[in-house]
MMTF fields as JSON, N, C-alpha, C and O atoms, coordinates in Angstrom:
{
  "mmtfVersion": "1.0.0",
  "mmtfProducer": "UNKNOWN",
  "numBonds": 519,
  "numAtoms": 520,
  "numGroups": 130,
  "numChains": 1,
  "numModels": 1,
  "chainsPerModel": [1],
  "groupsPerChain": [130],
  "chainIdList": ["A"],
  "bondAtomList": [4, 2, 8, 6, 12, 10, 16, 14, 20, 18, 24, 22, 28, 26, 32, 30, 36, 34, 40, 38, 44, 42, 48, 46, 52, 50, 56, 54, 60, 58, 64, 62, 68, 66, 72, 70, 76, 74, 80, 78, 84, 82, 88, 86, 92, 90, 96, 94, 100, 98, 104, 102, 108, 106, 112, 110, 116, 114, 120, 118, 124, 122, 128, 126, 132, 130, 136, 134, 140, 138, 144, 142, 148, 146, 152, 150, 156, 154, 160, 158, 164, 162, 168, 166, 172, 170, 176, 174, 180, 178, 184, 182, 188, 186, 192, 190, 196, 194, 200, 198, 204, 202, 208, 206, 212, 210, 216, 214, 220, 218, 224, 222, 228, 226, 232, 230, 236, 234, 240, 238, 244, 242, 248, 246, 252, 250, 256, 254, 260, 258, 264, 262, 268, 266, 272, 270, 276, 274, 280, 278, 284, 282, 288, 286, 292, 290, 296, 294, 300, 298, 304, 302, 308, 306, 312, 310, 316, 314, 320, 318, 324, 322, 328, 326, 332, 330, 336, 334, 340, 338, 344, 342, 348, 346, 352, 350, 356, 354, 360, 358, 364, 362, 368, 366, 372, 370, 376, 374, 380, 378, 384, 382, 388, 386, 392, 390, 396, 394, 400, 398, 404, 402, 408, 406, 412, 410, 416, 414, 420, 418, 424, 422, 428, 426, 432, 430, 436, 434, 440, 438, 444, 442, 448, 446, 452, 450, 456, 454, 460, 458, 464, 462, 468, 466, 472, 470, 476, 474, 480, 478, 484, 482, 488, 486, 492, 490, 496, 494, 500, 498, 504, 502, 508, 506, 512, 510, 516, 514],
  "bondOrderList": [1, 1, 1, 1, 1, 1, 1, 1, 1, 1, 1, 1, 1, 1, 1, 1, 1, 1, 1, 1, 1, 1, 1, 1, 1, 1, 1, 1, 1, 1, 1, 1, 1, 1, 1, 1, 1, 1, 1, 1, 1, 1, 1, 1, 1, 1, 1, 1, 1, 1, 1, 1, 1, 1, 1, 1, 1, 1, 1, 1, 1, 1, 1, 1, 1, 1, 1, 1, 1, 1, 1, 1, 1, 1, 1, 1, 1, 1, 1, 1, 1, 1, 1, 1, 1, 1, 1, 1, 1, 1, 1, 1, 1, 1, 1, 1, 1, 1, 1, 1, 1, 1, 1, 1, 1, 1, 1, 1, 1, 1, 1, 1, 1, 1, 1, 1, 1, 1, 1, 1, 1, 1, 1, 1, 1, 1, 1, 1, 1],
  "groupList": [{"groupName": "UNK", "atomNameList": ["N", "CA", "C", "O"], "elementList": ["N", "C", "C", "O"], "formalChargeList": [0, 0, 0, 0], "bondAtomList": [1, 0, 2, 1, 3, 2], "bondOrderList": [1, 1, 2], "singleLetterCode": "X", "chemCompType": "L-PEPTIDE LINKING"}],
  "groupTypeList": [0, 0, 0, 0, 0, 0, 0, 0, 0, 0, 0, 0, 0, 0, 0, 0, 0, 0, 0, 0, 0, 0, 0, 0, 0, 0, 0, 0, 0, 0, 0, 0, 0, 0, 0, 0, 0, 0, 0, 0, 0, 0, 0, 0, 0, 0, 0, 0, 0, 0, 0, 0, 0, 0, 0, 0, 0, 0, 0, 0, 0, 0, 0, 0, 0, 0, 0, 0, 0, 0, 0, 0, 0, 0, 0, 0, 0, 0, 0, 0, 0, 0, 0, 0, 0, 0, 0, 0, 0, 0, 0, 0, 0, 0, 0, 0, 0, 0, 0, 0, 0, 0, 0, 0, 0, 0, 0, 0, 0, 0, 0, 0, 0, 0, 0, 0, 0, 0, 0, 0, 0, 0, 0, 0, 0, 0, 0, 0, 0, 0],
  "groupIdList": [1, 2, 3, 4, 5, 6, 7, 8, 9, 10, 11, 12, 13, 14, 15, 16, 17, 18, 19, 20, 21, 22, 23, 24, 25, 26, 27, 28, 29, 30, 31, 32, 33, 34, 35, 36, 37, 38, 39, 40, 41, 42, 43, 44, 45, 46, 47, 48, 49, 50, 51, 52, 53, 54, 55, 56, 57, 58, 59, 60, 61, 62, 63, 64, 65, 66, 67, 68, 69, 70, 71, 72, 73, 74, 75, 76, 77, 78, 79, 80, 81, 82, 83, 84, 85, 86, 87, 88, 89, 90, 91, 92, 93, 94, 95, 96, 97, 98, 99, 100, 101, 102, 103, 104, 105, 106, 107, 108, 109, 110, 111, 112, 113, 114, 115, 116, 117, 118, 119, 120, 121, 122, 123, 124, 125, 126, 127, 128, 129, 130],
  "secStructList": [7, 7, 3, 3, 3, 3, 3, 3, 7, 4, 4, 4, 7, 7, 3, 3, 3, 3, 3, 3, 7, 7, 6, 6, 3, 3, 3, 3, 3, 3, 3, 3, 3, 6, 6, 3, 3, 3, 3, 3, 3, 3, 3, 6, 6, 1, 7, 2, 2, 2, 2, 2, 2, 2, 2, 2, 2, 2, 2, 2, 2, 2, 2, 2, 2, 2, 6, 1, 7, 7, 2, 2, 2, 2, 2, 2, 6, 2, 2, 2, 2, 2, 2, 2, 2, 2, 2, 2, 3, 3, 6, 6, 3, 3, 7, 7, 7, 7, 2, 2, 2, 2, 2, 2, 2, 2, 2, 2, 2, 2, 2, 2, 2, 2, 2, 2, 2, 2, 1, 7, 7, 2, 2, 2, 2, 2, 2, 2, 2, 7],
  "xCoordList": [132.287, 132.711, 131.961, 132.108, 131.164, 130.331, 131.104, 130.612, 132.288, 133.063, 134.328, 135.217, 134.394, 135.601, 136.27, 135.666, 137.485, 138.131, 138.766, 139.138, 138.872, 139.523, 140.385, 140.065, 141.463, 142.337, 141.677, 140.929, 141.967, 141.51, 142.725, 143.712, 142.666, 143.822, 143.532, 144.235, 142.513, 142.18, 143.187, 143.525, 143.655, 144.511, 145.755, 146.188, 146.325, 147.562, 147.386, 148.381, 146.17, 145.946, 145.992, 145.522, 146.551, 146.531, 146.186, 147.046, 144.957, 144.489, 143.263, 142.728, 142.816, 141.675, 140.379, 140.115, 139.577, 138.261, 137.241, 137.21, 136.405, 135.461, 134.506, 134.058, 134.213, 133.206, 132.227, 132.565, 131.035, 130.061, 129.331, 128.706, 129.415, 128.759, 127.339, 127.105, 126.408, 124.999, 124.193, 124.595, 123.081, 122.277, 121.841, 121.436, 121.929, 121.453, 122.499, 122.251, 123.675, 124.722, 125.536, 126.11, 125.588, 126.291, 127.717, 128.586, 127.988, 129.357, 129.683, 128.811, 130.974, 131.531, 132.633, 133.356, 132.76, 133.682, 134.311, 133.716, 135.5, 136.215, 136.405, 136.905, 136.006, 136.152, 136.825, 136.681, 137.559, 138.211, 137.597, 137.516, 137.168, 136.645, 137.257, 137.156, 137.883, 138.414, 139.238, 139.035, 140.15, 141.049, 140.321, 140.915, 139.065, 138.294, 138.004, 137.851, 137.928, 137.674, 136.35, 136.049, 135.564, 134.255, 134.156, 134.531, 133.653, 133.387, 131.885, 131.142, 131.429, 130.003, 129.698, 130.482, 128.554, 128.007, 126.675, 125.802, 126.517, 125.36, 124.579, 125.139, 123.28, 122.412, 122.137, 122.296, 121.722, 121.469, 120.386, 120.469, 119.366, 118.277, 118.583, 117.792, 119.707, 120.088, 121.003, 121.7, 120.985, 121.783, 123.13, 123.181, 124.211, 125.548, 125.898, 126.542, 125.493, 125.806, 125.104, 125.672, 123.878, 123.168, 123.872, 123.976, 124.355, 125.093, 126.348, 126.629, 127.096, 128.315, 127.998, 128.738, 126.91, 126.496, 126.068, 126.317, 125.432, 125.032, 126.263, 126.281, 127.279, 128.521, 129.164, 129.635, 129.178, 129.743, 128.978, 129.584, 127.664, 126.81, 127.11, 127.173, 127.292, 127.629, 128.972, 129.103, 129.954, 131.28, 131.215, 131.883, 130.425, 130.267, 129.676, 130.105, 128.691, 128.113, 129.131, 129.222, 129.893, 130.944, 131.977, 132.445, 132.323, 133.32, 132.838, 133.608, 131.574, 131.025, 130.917, 131.18, 130.539, 130.366, 131.714, 131.879, 132.673, 133.967, 134.956, 135.931, 134.728, 135.693, 136.902, 137.842, 136.892, 137.956, 138.087, 139.082, 137.082, 136.995, 138.193, 138.7, 138.622, 139.72, 139.33, 138.326, 140.13, 139.853, 139.72, 138.842, 140.568, 140.522, 139.236, 138.769, 138.657, 137.382, 136.321, 135.53, 136.305, 135.303, 135.631, 134.727, 136.906, 137.287, 136.887, 136.306, 137.189, 136.929, 135.528, 135.108, 134.807, 133.44, 132.504, 131.659, 132.66, 131.877, 130.382, 129.596, 129.985, 128.555, 127.999, 126.847, 128.809, 128.36, 128.296, 127.376, 129.276, 129.267, 128.053, 127.418, 127.723, 126.543, 125.265, 124.306, 125.247, 124.047, 123.803, 122.664, 124.861, 124.725, 124.253, 123.401, 124.804, 124.371, 122.897, 122.158, 122.473, 121.063, 120.143, 119.002, 120.625, 119.815, 119.687, 118.675, 120.704, 120.698, 119.911, 119.143, 120.102, 119.55, 118.528, 118.684, 117.495, 116.541, 116.299, 115.873, 116.572, 116.377, 117.241, 116.84, 118.421, 119.322, 118.991, 119.651, 117.984, 117.581, 117.827, 117.617, 118.269, 118.511, 117.194, 116.254, 117.127, 115.903, 116.024, 115.036, 117.22, 117.4, 118.515, 119.663, 118.179, 119.18, 119.726, 120.725, 119.09, 119.518, 120.629, 120.414, 121.806, 122.914, 122.572, 122.94, 121.884, 121.512, 120.649, 120.884, 119.656, 118.787, 119.544, 119.304, 120.45, 121.24, 122.127, 122.202, 122.802, 123.7, 122.932, 123.423, 121.728, 120.891, 120.496, 120.525, 120.13, 119.765, 120.975, 120.841, 122.147, 123.361, 123.708, 124.123, 123.541, 123.781, 122.805, 123.189, 121.539, 120.539, 120.912, 120.749, 121.408, 121.85, 123.018, 123.062, 123.963, 125.091, 124.595, 125.085, 123.624, 123.066, 122.407, 122.571, 121.661, 121.017, 122.053, 121.868, 123.148, 124.204, 124.865, 125.153, 125.109, 125.718, 124.796, 125.249, 123.504, 122.54, 122.49, 122.406, 122.542, 122.51, 123.751, 123.663, 124.903, 126.13, 126.112, 126.767, 125.375, 125.287, 124.379, 124.511, 123.453, 122.53, 123.272, 124.23, 122.829, 123.441, 122.767, 121.72, 123.385, 122.866, 123.982, 125.157, 123.639, 124.683, 125.672, 126.873, 125.161, 126.044, 127.017, 128.196, 126.533, 127.422, 128.449, 129.571, 128.101, 129.083, 130.205, 131.367, 129.861, 130.881, 131.759, 132.979, 131.18, 131.948, 132.909, 134.037, 132.468, 133.332, 134.499, 135.563, 134.334, 135.421, 136.488, 137.66, 136.108, 137.052, 137.866, 138.715],
  "yCoordList": [-22.267, -21.974, -20.727, -19.637, -20.911, -19.819, -18.881, -17.805, -19.269, -18.428, -17.959, -18.755, -16.691, -16.102, -15.275, -15.012, -14.868, -14.026, -12.826, -12.871, -11.764, -10.557, -10.025, -10.243, -9.339, -8.851, -7.736, -6.922, -7.718, -6.632, -5.789, -6.309, -4.512, -3.655, -2.581, -1.572, -2.781, -1.796, -1.855, -2.938, -0.725, -0.588, -1.467, -1.997, -1.625, -2.373, -3.875, -4.599, -4.369, -5.804, -6.359, -5.72, -7.529, -8.152, -9.624, -10.436, -9.951, -11.324, -11.393, -10.363, -12.598, -12.765, -12.555, -13.235, -11.622, -11.367, -12.055, -11.79, -12.93, -13.658, -12.713, -11.71, -13.051, -12.342, -13.389, -14.182, -13.404, -14.416, -14.032, -12.974, -14.888, -14.629, -15.171, -16.358, -14.299, -14.687, -13.467, -12.333, -13.695, -12.557, -11.694, -12.207, -10.394, -9.467, -8.998, -8.046, -9.638, -9.209, -8.108, -8.313, -6.948, -5.829, -5.683, -5.284, -5.997, -5.766, -6.583, -6.981, -6.818, -7.325, -6.349, -5.87, -6.058, -5.004, -5.346, -6.058, -4.842, -5.008, -3.632, -2.721, -3.477, -2.196, -2.432, -3.489, -1.426, -1.462, -0.389, 0.778, -0.795, 0.134, -0.241, -1.389, 0.707, 0.516, -0.769, -1.555, -0.984, -2.148, -3.472, -4.535, -3.43, -4.619, -4.59, -3.515, -5.748, -5.829, -6.534, -7.555, -5.976, -6.508, -6.715, -5.842, -7.87, -8.161, -8.107, -8.715, -7.382, -7.286, -7.774, -7.574, -8.411, -8.793, -8.079, -8.233, -7.301, -6.423, -6.756, -6.779, -7.015, -7.289, -6.019, -4.908, -6.208, -5.072, -4.153, -2.937, -4.709, -3.86, -3.219, -2.407, -3.562, -2.968, -1.766, -1.668, -0.866, 0.353, 0.105, -0.201, 0.237, -0.016, 0.944, 0.538, 2.192, 3.169, 2.837, 3.032, 2.339, 1.936, 0.752, 0.679, -0.175, -1.325, -0.865, -1.322, 0.033, 0.533, 1.342, 1.278, 2.095, 2.849, 1.903, 2.188, 0.795, -0.193, -0.8, -0.976, -1.117, -1.648, -0.605, -0.927, 0.628, 1.707, 1.852, 2.03, 1.775, 1.857, 0.691, 0.879, -0.506, -1.681, -1.475, -1.768, -0.978, -0.759, 0.314, 0.197, 1.353, 2.381, 1.783, 2.121, 0.891, 0.234, -0.67, -0.686, -1.419, -2.256, -1.408, -1.777, -0.281, 0.603, 1.161, 1.237, 1.55, 2.054, 0.937, 1.16, -0.244, -1.352, -1.828, -1.966, -2.077, -2.607, -1.517, -1.792, -0.291, 0.773, 0.582, -0.121, 1.199, 1.05, -0.415, -1.074, -0.905, -2.31, -2.745, -1.99, -3.962, -4.56, -5.996, -6.52, -6.607, -7.968, -8.944, -9.807, -8.826, -9.756, -9.623, -10.604, -8.42, -8.25, -9.133, -9.768, -9.171, -9.974, -11.462, -12.286, -11.811, -13.227, -13.817, -14.901, -13.118, -13.665, -13.366, -13.949, -12.476, -12.14, -12.172, -11.292, -13.201, -13.246, -13.272, -12.746, -13.887, -13.94, -12.534, -12.253, -11.662, -10.284, -9.509, -8.72, -9.736, -9.072, -9.524, -8.709, -10.818, -11.328, -10.779, -10.487, -10.638, -10.101, -8.656, -8.272, -7.866, -6.484, -6.463, -5.653, -7.349, -7.427, -7.831, -7.305, -8.771, -9.175, -8.038, -7.963, -7.161, -6.001, -5.004, -4.311, -4.93, -3.977, -4.475, -3.722, -5.737, -6.27, -7.363, -8.183, -7.365, -8.476, -8.785, -7.919, -10.028, -10.423, -9.635, -9.411, -9.212, -8.472, -7.003, -6.297, -6.531, -5.13, -4.431, -5.015, -3.19, -2.406, -2.147, -1.61, -2.529, -2.38, -1.354, -0.721, -1.188, -0.264, 0.716, 0.316, 1.998, 3.012, 3.713, 4.426, 3.523, 4.185, 3.387, 2.252, 3.982, 3.32, 3.117, 2.1, 4.058, 3.969, 2.725, 1.992, 2.484, 1.319, 0.007, -0.963, -0.022, -1.233, -1.528, -2.67, -0.502, -0.706, -1.018, -1.754, -0.461, -0.787, -2.266, -2.947, -2.756, -4.171, -5.075, -6.136, -4.664, -5.451, -5.477, -6.511, -4.348, -4.304, -5.188, -5.859, -5.197, -6.074, -7.536, -8.352, -7.868, -9.24, -9.613, -10.726, -8.697, -8.949, -9.185, -10.081, -8.383, -8.543, -9.915, -10.571, -10.343, -11.661, -12.777, -13.764, -12.624, -13.644, -13.713, -14.803, -12.558, -12.538, -13.16, -13.918, -12.842, -13.439, -14.948, -15.684, -15.41, -16.842, -17.529, -18.641, -16.873, -17.464, -17.546, -18.412, -16.661, -16.667, -17.78, -18.217, -18.237, -19.293, -20.612, -20.871, -21.429, -22.726, -23.764, -24.318, -24.008, -25.001, -25.988, -25.661, -27.189, -28.167, -27.641, -27.897, -26.914, -26.388, -25.364, -25.358, -24.5, -23.507, -24.169, -23.673, -25.274, -25.992, -26.541, -26.541, -27.006, -27.489, -26.333, -26.484, -25.194, -24.026, -23.574, -23.182, -23.626, -23.184, -24.125, -23.685, -25.417, -26.381, -26.202, -26.481, -25.742, -25.592, -24.392, -24.107],
  "zCoordList": [-96.293, -94.923, -94.422, -94.975, -93.375, -92.871, -91.957, -91.617, -91.562, -90.651, -91.353, -91.658, -91.599, -92.183, -91.106, -90.066, -91.331, -90.319, -91.01, -92.183, -90.242, -90.724, -89.597, -88.429, -89.91, -88.838, -88.042, -88.582, -86.765, -85.892, -85.546, -85.025, -85.824, -85.591, -84.556, -84.502, -83.738, -82.718, -81.58, -81.101, -81.158, -79.974, -80.038, -79.015, -81.203, -81.332, -81.272, -81.222, -81.275, -81.235, -82.649, -83.59, -82.792, -84.108, -83.931, -83.591, -84.156, -84.146, -85.025, -85.437, -85.315, -86.213, -85.455, -84.463, -85.916, -85.352, -86.241, -87.443, -85.693, -86.541, -87.257, -86.701, -88.483, -89.251, -89.749, -90.627, -89.21, -89.536, -90.815, -90.893, -91.803, -93.075, -93.02, -93.248, -92.718, -92.742, -93.144, -92.883, -93.765, -94.207, -93.027, -91.984, -93.202, -92.19, -91.205, -90.464, -91.167, -90.244, -90.905, -91.974, -90.277, -90.9, -90.417, -91.193, -89.153, -88.688, -87.462, -86.689, -87.313, -86.064, -85.706, -86.579, -84.43, -84.039, -82.696, -81.887, -82.468, -81.209, -80.602, -81.261, -79.343, -78.648, -77.305, -76.691, -76.869, -75.568, -74.686, -75.069, -73.506, -72.496, -71.162, -70.729, -70.516, -69.161, -69.051, -68.126, -69.973, -70.052, -70.286, -70.103, -70.68, -71.021, -72.519, -73.099, -73.141, -74.575, -74.821, -74.202, -75.735, -76.068, -77.572, -78.355, -77.965, -79.369, -79.549, -78.778, -80.565, -80.828, -82.235, -83.162, -82.376, -83.677, -83.796, -82.942, -84.852, -84.955, -86.22, -87.316, -86.061, -87.198, -87.984, -87.48, -89.23, -90.121, -89.577, -89.753, -88.918, -88.425, -87.071, -86.59, -86.447, -85.174, -85.391, -86.401, -84.431, -84.498, -83.815, -82.624, -84.571, -84.035, -82.903, -81.935, -83.003, -81.959, -80.645, -79.57, -80.726, -79.506, -78.861, -77.636, -79.682, -79.147, -78.416, -77.308, -79.031, -78.39, -77.134, -76.153, -77.158, -75.974, -74.844, -73.672, -75.187, -74.181, -73.511, -72.293, -74.291, -73.716, -72.805, -71.714, -73.258, -72.439, -71.118, -70.061, -71.184, -69.985, -69.032, -67.817, -69.586, -68.781, -68.078, -66.89, -68.802, -68.207, -67.129, -66.102, -67.347, -66.301, -65.034, -63.93, -65.181, -64.011, -63.329, -62.102, -64.112, -63.53, -62.797, -61.72, -63.385, -62.787, -61.456, -60.498, -61.389, -60.12, -59.082, -57.9, -59.513, -58.575, -58.023, -56.811, -58.919, -58.491, -58.113, -57.414, -58.555, -58.31, -59.204, -58.833, -60.378, -61.369, -61.794, -61.492, -62.49, -62.877, -63.721, -64.552, -63.487, -64.242, -64.596, -64.113, -65.432, -65.897, -64.73, -64.753, -63.718, -62.589, -61.776, -61.197, -61.727, -61.041, -61.679, -60.981, -62.994, -63.694, -63.592, -63.454, -63.659, -63.574, -62.223, -62.174, -61.125, -59.801, -59.276, -58.277, -59.931, -59.525, -60.725, -60.888, -61.57, -62.801, -62.53, -63.318, -61.41, -61.08, -60.826, -61.155, -60.248, -60.021, -61.334, -61.55, -62.21, -63.524, -64.326, -64.995, -64.269, -64.971, -64.357, -65.071, -63.04, -62.399, -62.839, -63.107, -62.913, -63.378, -64.827, -65.194, -65.649, -67.043, -67.139, -67.971, -66.279, -66.257, -65.842, -66.299, -64.988, -64.603, -65.749, -65.86, -66.599, -67.714, -68.921, -69.521, -69.273, -70.514, -70.265, -69.36, -71.067, -71.102, -72.566, -73.329, -72.958, -74.348, -75.314, -76.456, -74.877, -75.74, -75.892, -76.654, -75.183, -75.271, -73.934, -72.871, -73.997, -72.796, -72.07, -72.656, -70.792, -70.015, -68.899, -68.528, -68.364, -67.241, -67.568, -67.764, -67.626, -67.952, -66.716, -66.803, -65.575, -64.351, -63.67, -63.243, -63.573, -62.878, -61.413, -60.825, -60.83, -59.419, -59.174, -58.214, -60.031, -59.865, -60.057, -59.337, -61.022, -61.262, -60.061, -59.608, -59.543, -58.406, -57.127, -56.271, -56.991, -55.829, -55.87, -54.845, -57.053, -57.198, -56.952, -56.341, -57.421, -57.188, -55.706, -55.182, -55.029, -53.579, -52.824, -51.866, -53.248, -52.613, -52.819, -51.912, -53.999, -54.268, -53.362, -52.839, -53.171, -52.262, -50.838, -50.149, -50.394, -49.05, -48.888, -47.86, -49.911, -49.849, -49.794, -49.081, -50.548, -50.521, -49.153, -48.659, -48.535, -47.202, -46.159, -45.302, -46.229, -45.302, -45.47, -44.487, -46.712, -46.972, -46.407, -45.887, -46.505, -45.969, -44.446, -43.866, -43.799, -42.344, -41.826, -40.683, -42.679, -42.251, -42.123, -42.852, -41.205, -40.965, -41.871, -41.535, -43.012, -43.945, -44.265, -44.097, -44.722, -45.067, -46.119, -46.031, -47.1, -48.134, -47.55, -47.904, -46.659, -46.044, -45.143, -45.031, -44.495, -43.666, -44.545, -44.14, -45.744, -46.679, -47.12, -47.184, -47.423, -47.852, -46.774, -47.069, -45.512, -44.418, -44.203, -43.767, -44.498, -44.333, -45.388, -45.135, -46.562, -47.675, -47.517, -48.361]
}
């Protein structure tokens, strides 16, 4: 069985956190940031602290974008959360460290979406009817 489980006891949570048994995997961890929970799987050659710092950086960007980010912000605006993540990471590596640049790109994406909604297209007519 390649999938084993171990208890997670972070922040009073008690459930099985997957532990993948494969060569080179050093840890799986559960972290809580701003009422959001993240599970990470870290390879032996990767730095665990950099991974945790990347998650923290992502949450800071979400917090600035949404203003005190919460679970419902991500549920109802998952496309925006993914867009911010895409601005931060490429191929699993941190590419943009400037929060200002990430938020500027997210704002530009919002502007493009609003302009698209204003255009008279068949798809937008369907959206307006719903």
